[in-house]
């Protein structure tokens, strides 16, 4: 994300080259790599008229990602047990850059919901604290959502959503977007009631024939707003809505430093902590159960899987 008030995007890694465009503060970009002198970062634009365009941005103008750190002592018992059970699993720990209690307090309000009510401070504290979920099933809320054909199976997808037609859409979507099919099926199943919601069935009055499986554009006060976005993107078939919706999620979240369902709910990018996919504080936990179920049913539970675990300052 751009952290400067404005940042020029250059055709080459020098300010003397042609300027492609100028990005405002908070704009998301996909990092491709650093230039040899490390003064510029090679990026791909994620939004706007020039979406998909490649260029170079000064490293000082951009937030390039969360910094890796060592495993905290309070995590060790849980992680070591998981490593014993699943030697192929990989764990990466990253600094959020936030004090634990301060971050928890910042989440209190309308953006944190549990059931049909606003979540309490203690409930938010529970769901934010990674240590409460470092067990064999719930740890999947930290699974890094990238596609590796050998790590997933159609059987795993069908264990979450037992529909051969939708399984085909989901597997195609995983290949074309580079996302885990288990992530896609868990998100789509939860948001659409396995295809039964008005948004997913294309029956929202005035927007018949347009589909949205991910609740994109919908808000708690007016879920039907998701149909407006579906029509805007011309998601006029279930297959198209499933695949292109997954691509939208990737471009807006997974590719922009929110690389798991936990980070999609809790953002740590400077000036963008508001950028949250959902209000339900239990959503990462719910999705994690489906990821685990899919891996177990698909025979991929012992494959090489990467988990990115957040570390806060001053954790109690």
Short mmCIF file of C-alpha atoms in Angstrom, two decimals:
data_model
loop_
_atom_site.label_atom_id
_atom_site.label_comp_id
_atom_site.label_asym_id
_atom_site.label_seq_id
_atom_site.Cartn_x
_atom_site.Cartn_y
_atom_site.Cartn_z
CA UNK A 1 0.00 0.00 0.00
CA UNK A 2 1.11 3.54 -0.76
CA UNK A 3 2.04 5.35 2.47
CA UNK A 4 3.16 8.65 0.93
CA UNK A 5 0.57 11.37 0.23
CA UNK A 6 1.23 10.65 -3.45
CA UNK A 7 3.62 8.33 -5.25
CA UNK A 8 4.76 8.32 -8.86
CA UNK A 9 4.80 5.01 -10.75
CA UNK A 10 7.66 4.93 -13.25
CA UNK A 11 8.19 2.80 -16.33
CA UNK A 12 11.70 1.92 -15.15
CA UNK A 13 13.50 1.91 -11.80
CA UNK A 14 14.57 5.54 -12.00
CA UNK A 15 12.81 8.86 -11.51
CA UNK A 16 14.20 9.95 -14.89
CA UNK A 17 12.06 7.42 -16.76
CA UNK A 18 8.53 7.91 -18.04
CA UNK A 19 5.89 8.38 -15.33
CA UNK A 20 2.98 5.99 -15.83
CA UNK A 21 0.64 7.41 -13.22
CA UNK A 22 0.47 8.83 -9.70
CA UNK A 23 -1.09 6.90 -6.82
CA UNK A 24 -2.71 8.37 -3.74
CA UNK A 25 -2.15 7.38 -0.13
CA UNK A 26 -3.66 4.02 0.75
CA UNK A 27 -3.78 2.72 -2.83
CA UNK A 28 -3.11 -1.02 -3.00
CA UNK A 29 -0.53 -2.52 -5.36
CA UNK A 30 0.78 -6.03 -5.89
CA UNK A 31 4.51 -6.26 -5.20
CA UNK A 32 6.40 -8.13 -7.92
CA UNK A 33 9.96 -7.60 -6.63
CA UNK A 34 12.74 -5.16 -5.80
CA UNK A 35 15.12 -3.59 -8.29
CA UNK A 36 18.82 -4.38 -7.99
CA UNK A 37 19.63 -1.19 -6.07
CA UNK A 38 16.67 -1.81 -3.70
CA UNK A 39 15.58 1.83 -4.02
CA UNK A 40 12.52 0.92 -6.08
CA UNK A 41 9.95 -1.81 -5.87
CA UNK A 42 8.45 -3.44 -8.96
CA UNK A 43 4.66 -3.44 -8.65
CA UNK A 44 1.48 -4.26 -10.50
CA UNK A 45 -1.49 -1.92 -10.11
CA UNK A 46 -4.51 -3.52 -8.40
CA UNK A 47 -7.17 -0.94 -9.20
CA UNK A 48 -8.09 2.06 -11.33
CA UNK A 49 -7.98 2.61 -15.08
CA UNK A 50 -4.49 1.15 -15.36
CA UNK A 51 -5.22 -2.01 -13.38
CA UNK A 52 -2.78 -4.79 -14.28
CA UNK A 53 -0.08 -2.33 -15.42
CA UNK A 54 3.49 -2.90 -14.17
CA UNK A 55 5.82 -0.15 -12.97
CA UNK A 56 8.25 0.97 -10.29
CA UNK A 57 7.59 2.88 -7.06
CA UNK A 58 10.13 4.34 -4.64
CA UNK A 59 10.58 1.98 -1.72
CA UNK A 60 10.18 4.90 0.69
CA UNK A 61 6.65 5.53 -0.66
CA UNK A 62 5.23 2.09 -0.02
CA UNK A 63 4.35 -0.36 2.75
CA UNK A 64 5.95 -3.55 1.47
CA UNK A 65 4.56 -6.08 3.90
CA UNK A 66 4.60 -7.32 7.45
CA UNK A 67 8.02 -8.07 8.92
CA UNK A 68 8.82 -11.65 9.87
CA UNK A 69 9.77 -12.34 13.47
CA UNK A 70 10.63 -15.26 15.74
CA UNK A 71 8.04 -17.45 17.44
CA UNK A 72 6.93 -15.99 20.80
CA UNK A 73 7.48 -18.19 23.84
CA UNK A 74 3.74 -18.18 24.59
CA UNK A 75 3.09 -19.78 21.17
CA UNK A 76 5.76 -22.47 21.48
CA UNK A 77 3.79 -25.21 23.25
CA UNK A 78 0.95 -25.08 20.72
CA UNK A 79 3.18 -24.83 17.65
CA UNK A 80 5.55 -27.60 18.74
CA UNK A 81 2.60 -29.94 19.24
CA UNK A 82 1.35 -29.14 15.73
CA UNK A 83 4.82 -29.68 14.27
CA UNK A 84 5.00 -33.09 15.94
CA UNK A 85 1.66 -34.13 14.44
CA UNK A 86 2.32 -32.58 11.02
CA UNK A 87 6.06 -32.33 10.23
CA UNK A 88 5.40 -30.87 6.76
CA UNK A 89 3.52 -27.84 8.06
CA UNK A 90 5.37 -24.54 7.90
CA UNK A 91 4.82 -21.68 10.33
CA UNK A 92 5.75 -18.07 9.61
CA UNK A 93 5.38 -15.38 12.29
CA UNK A 94 4.87 -11.72 11.40
CA UNK A 95 4.79 -8.52 13.43
CA UNK A 96 1.49 -6.68 13.34
CA UNK A 97 3.13 -3.51 14.59
CA UNK A 98 0.29 -3.00 17.08
CA UNK A 99 0.01 -3.25 20.85
CA UNK A 100 -2.39 -6.12 21.61
CA UNK A 101 -4.78 -4.29 23.94
CA UNK A 102 -4.75 -1.13 21.84
CA UNK A 103 -5.66 -3.11 18.73
CA UNK A 104 -8.44 -4.98 20.55
CA UNK A 105 -9.87 -1.68 21.79
CA UNK A 106 -9.76 -0.27 18.26
CA UNK A 107 -12.06 -3.08 17.08
CA UNK A 108 -14.88 -2.29 19.50
CA UNK A 109 -17.88 -0.96 17.59
CA UNK A 110 -20.11 -1.70 14.62
CA UNK A 111 -17.31 -3.42 12.68
CA UNK A 112 -17.24 -6.27 15.24
CA UNK A 113 -20.35 -8.41 15.40
CA UNK A 114 -21.06 -11.79 17.03
CA UNK A 115 -24.37 -13.36 16.14
CA UNK A 116 -26.91 -10.57 15.75
CA UNK A 117 -25.31 -8.10 18.12
CA UNK A 118 -22.22 -6.00 18.62
CA UNK A 119 -19.38 -8.02 20.12
CA UNK A 120 -18.14 -7.23 23.63
CA UNK A 121 -14.56 -6.26 24.39
CA UNK A 122 -13.82 -9.65 25.98
CA UNK A 123 -15.24 -11.47 22.96
CA UNK A 124 -13.12 -9.42 20.57
CA UNK A 125 -10.05 -10.07 22.72
CA UNK A 126 -10.71 -13.80 22.52
CA UNK A 127 -11.08 -13.91 18.73
CA UNK A 128 -8.14 -11.59 18.06
CA UNK A 129 -5.69 -13.58 20.21
CA UNK A 130 -3.98 -16.16 17.93
CA UNK A 131 -3.13 -18.41 20.88
CA UNK A 132 -6.79 -19.38 21.28
CA UNK A 133 -6.73 -21.00 17.84
CA UNK A 134 -3.37 -22.78 17.61
CA UNK A 135 -4.93 -26.22 17.51
CA UNK A 136 -5.18 -28.74 14.66
CA UNK A 137 -8.47 -27.41 13.30
CA UNK A 138 -8.65 -23.72 14.13
CA UNK A 139 -5.07 -23.00 13.03
CA UNK A 140 -6.39 -23.10 9.47
CA UNK A 141 -7.67 -19.55 9.91
CA UNK A 142 -3.99 -18.63 9.39
CA UNK A 143 -3.49 -20.79 6.29
CA UNK A 144 -1.84 -18.76 3.54
CA UNK A 145 -4.25 -18.82 0.64
CA UNK A 146 -2.23 -19.68 -2.43
CA UNK A 147 -2.83 -22.44 -4.96
CA UNK A 148 -0.75 -25.60 -5.18
CA UNK A 149 -2.39 -28.34 -7.19
CA UNK A 150 -0.85 -31.10 -5.05
CA UNK A 151 -2.22 -29.60 -1.82
CA UNK A 152 -5.92 -29.76 -2.68
CA UNK A 153 -8.45 -32.18 -4.13
CA UNK A 154 -11.97 -32.19 -5.54
CA UNK A 155 -12.99 -34.58 -2.75
CA UNK A 156 -12.01 -31.92 -0.22
CA UNK A 157 -14.20 -29.34 -1.95
CA UNK A 158 -17.16 -31.74 -2.07
CA UNK A 159 -16.87 -32.38 1.67
CA UNK A 160 -17.77 -28.72 2.26
CA UNK A 161 -20.26 -28.23 -0.58
CA UNK A 162 -21.58 -31.50 -2.00
CA UNK A 163 -22.50 -30.33 -5.47
CA UNK A 164 -20.56 -31.54 -8.50
CA UNK A 165 -21.44 -28.52 -10.64
CA UNK A 166 -20.26 -26.00 -8.07
CA UNK A 167 -17.19 -28.14 -7.37
CA UNK A 168 -16.23 -27.74 -11.03
CA UNK A 169 -16.69 -23.98 -10.84
CA UNK A 170 -14.57 -23.85 -7.67
CA UNK A 171 -11.74 -25.98 -9.04
CA UNK A 172 -11.67 -23.89 -12.22
CA UNK A 173 -11.66 -20.74 -10.10
CA UNK A 174 -8.75 -21.99 -8.03
CA UNK A 175 -6.64 -22.68 -11.09
CA UNK A 176 -7.42 -19.37 -12.77
CA UNK A 177 -7.01 -17.17 -9.68
CA UNK A 178 -4.21 -18.99 -7.86
CA UNK A 179 -6.34 -19.32 -4.71
CA UNK A 180 -6.93 -22.41 -2.62
CA UNK A 181 -10.17 -24.13 -3.69
CA UNK A 182 -10.81 -24.83 0.00
CA UNK A 183 -10.72 -21.11 0.67
CA UNK A 184 -13.11 -20.47 -2.22
CA UNK A 185 -15.59 -23.15 -1.21
CA UNK A 186 -15.55 -22.16 2.47
CA UNK A 187 -16.11 -18.47 1.70
CA UNK A 188 -18.79 -19.10 -0.92
CA UNK A 189 -20.60 -21.72 1.17
CA UNK A 190 -20.70 -19.52 4.27
CA UNK A 191 -21.68 -16.28 2.50
CA UNK A 192 -24.27 -17.83 0.18
CA UNK A 193 -25.79 -20.54 2.36
CA UNK A 194 -24.40 -23.03 -0.17
CA UNK A 195 -26.08 -21.20 -3.01
CA UNK A 196 -29.46 -20.66 -1.36
CA UNK A 197 -29.29 -16.93 -0.61
CA UNK A 198 -31.08 -14.42 -2.80
CA UNK A 199 -27.71 -13.02 -3.90
CA UNK A 200 -26.39 -16.44 -4.90
CA UNK A 201 -29.59 -17.61 -6.56
CA UNK A 202 -29.95 -14.43 -8.60
CA UNK A 203 -33.38 -13.57 -7.26
CA UNK A 204 -32.89 -10.11 -5.73
CA UNK A 205 -35.82 -8.01 -7.03
CA UNK A 206 -34.70 -5.76 -9.86
CA UNK A 207 -31.45 -7.72 -10.26
CA UNK A 208 -32.72 -11.10 -11.32
CA UNK A 209 -30.12 -13.18 -13.15
CA UNK A 210 -27.11 -11.62 -11.43
CA UNK A 211 -25.19 -13.69 -8.91
CA UNK A 212 -22.89 -13.01 -5.98
CA UNK A 213 -21.53 -15.88 -3.87
CA UNK A 214 -19.20 -13.90 -1.62
CA UNK A 215 -21.39 -11.11 -0.28
CA UNK A 216 -19.18 -8.63 -2.11
CA UNK A 217 -20.65 -5.15 -1.86
CA UNK A 218 -23.27 -6.28 0.65
CA UNK A 219 -23.50 -4.58 4.04
CA UNK A 220 -25.22 -5.72 7.23
CA UNK A 221 -27.87 -3.02 6.92
CA UNK A 222 -28.63 -3.84 3.26
CA UNK A 223 -27.33 -7.20 2.00
CA UNK A 224 -29.03 -6.68 -1.37
CA UNK A 225 -26.40 -4.09 -2.24
CA UNK A 226 -24.34 -7.08 -3.34
CA UNK A 227 -26.71 -7.48 -6.29
CA UNK A 228 -25.92 -3.95 -7.45
CA UNK A 229 -22.24 -4.86 -7.62
CA UNK A 230 -23.02 -8.18 -9.33
CA UNK A 231 -24.82 -6.32 -12.09
CA UNK A 232 -22.02 -3.77 -12.33
CA UNK A 233 -19.53 -6.58 -12.94
CA UNK A 234 -22.00 -8.44 -15.17
CA UNK A 235 -21.89 -11.62 -13.10
CA UNK A 236 -24.76 -13.04 -15.14
CA UNK A 237 -23.96 -16.73 -14.67
CA UNK A 238 -23.18 -18.75 -11.57
CA UNK A 239 -19.88 -19.95 -12.98
CA UNK A 240 -18.78 -16.44 -13.85
CA UNK A 241 -19.84 -15.10 -10.46
CA UNK A 242 -17.97 -17.88 -8.64
CA UNK A 243 -14.70 -17.46 -10.57
CA UNK A 244 -14.63 -13.69 -11.09
CA UNK A 245 -15.80 -13.12 -7.52
CA UNK A 246 -12.84 -15.17 -6.28
CA UNK A 247 -10.52 -13.08 -8.47
CA UNK A 248 -11.99 -9.92 -6.93
CA UNK A 249 -11.33 -11.22 -3.41
CA UNK A 250 -7.77 -12.07 -4.35
CA UNK A 251 -7.04 -8.67 -5.90
CA UNK A 252 -8.55 -6.71 -3.01
CA UNK A 253 -7.34 -8.78 -0.05
CA UNK A 254 -5.15 -11.86 -0.56
CA UNK A 255 -2.71 -10.17 -2.94
CA UNK A 256 -2.59 -7.03 -0.81
CA UNK A 257 -1.16 -8.24 2.51
CA UNK A 258 -4.34 -9.87 3.83
CA UNK A 259 -3.31 -13.38 2.89
CA UNK A 260 -5.55 -15.49 5.13
CA UNK A 261 -9.09 -15.34 6.45
CA UNK A 262 -7.73 -14.04 9.78
CA UNK A 263 -5.96 -11.14 8.06
CA UNK A 264 -9.03 -10.48 5.92
CA UNK A 265 -10.93 -9.82 9.13
CA UNK A 266 -8.07 -8.07 10.98
CA UNK A 267 -5.90 -5.75 8.88
CA UNK A 268 -2.56 -4.36 10.06
CA UNK A 269 -1.59 -2.28 7.05
CA UNK A 270 -0.85 1.31 8.16
CA UNK A 271 -3.87 3.58 7.70
CA UNK A 272 -5.95 0.63 6.46
CA UNK A 273 -6.96 -1.26 9.60
CA UNK A 274 -10.54 -0.48 8.54
CA UNK A 275 -10.12 -2.67 5.42
CA UNK A 276 -12.00 -5.72 6.69
CA UNK A 277 -13.92 -8.24 4.60
CA UNK A 278 -16.54 -9.05 7.22
CA UNK A 279 -17.94 -7.84 10.54
CA UNK A 280 -18.39 -11.31 12.08
CA UNK A 281 -15.49 -11.78 14.51
CA UNK A 282 -16.08 -15.56 14.46
CA UNK A 283 -15.87 -15.85 10.65
CA UNK A 284 -12.18 -16.87 10.60
CA UNK A 285 -12.95 -19.63 13.10
CA UNK A 286 -15.93 -20.85 11.05
CA UNK A 287 -13.94 -20.93 7.80
CA UNK A 288 -11.05 -22.71 9.51
CA UNK A 289 -13.31 -25.65 10.41
CA UNK A 290 -14.22 -26.03 6.74
CA UNK A 291 -10.57 -25.80 5.61
CA UNK A 292 -9.66 -28.55 8.06
CA UNK A 293 -12.65 -30.65 6.99
CA UNK A 294 -11.65 -30.29 3.33
CA UNK A 295 -8.00 -31.15 3.93
CA UNK A 296 -8.97 -34.21 5.96
CA UNK A 297 -11.55 -35.46 3.46
CA UNK A 298 -9.27 -34.72 0.52
CA UNK A 299 -6.27 -36.55 1.98
CA UNK A 300 -4.13 -33.39 2.01
CA UNK A 301 -3.92 -32.75 5.75
CA UNK A 302 -0.30 -33.87 5.97
CA UNK A 303 0.90 -32.00 2.89
CA UNK A 304 3.16 -28.97 3.06
CA UNK A 305 0.87 -26.16 4.26
CA UNK A 306 2.01 -22.67 5.29
CA UNK A 307 0.45 -20.79 8.18
CA UNK A 308 1.13 -17.09 8.79
CA UNK A 309 0.68 -16.26 12.47
CA UNK A 310 0.39 -12.64 13.71
CA UNK A 311 2.42 -11.42 16.68
CA UNK A 312 1.32 -8.36 18.66
CA UNK A 313 3.38 -6.17 20.95
CA UNK A 314 2.84 -6.55 24.70
CA UNK A 315 0.68 -9.65 24.50
CA UNK A 316 -0.78 -10.49 27.95
#
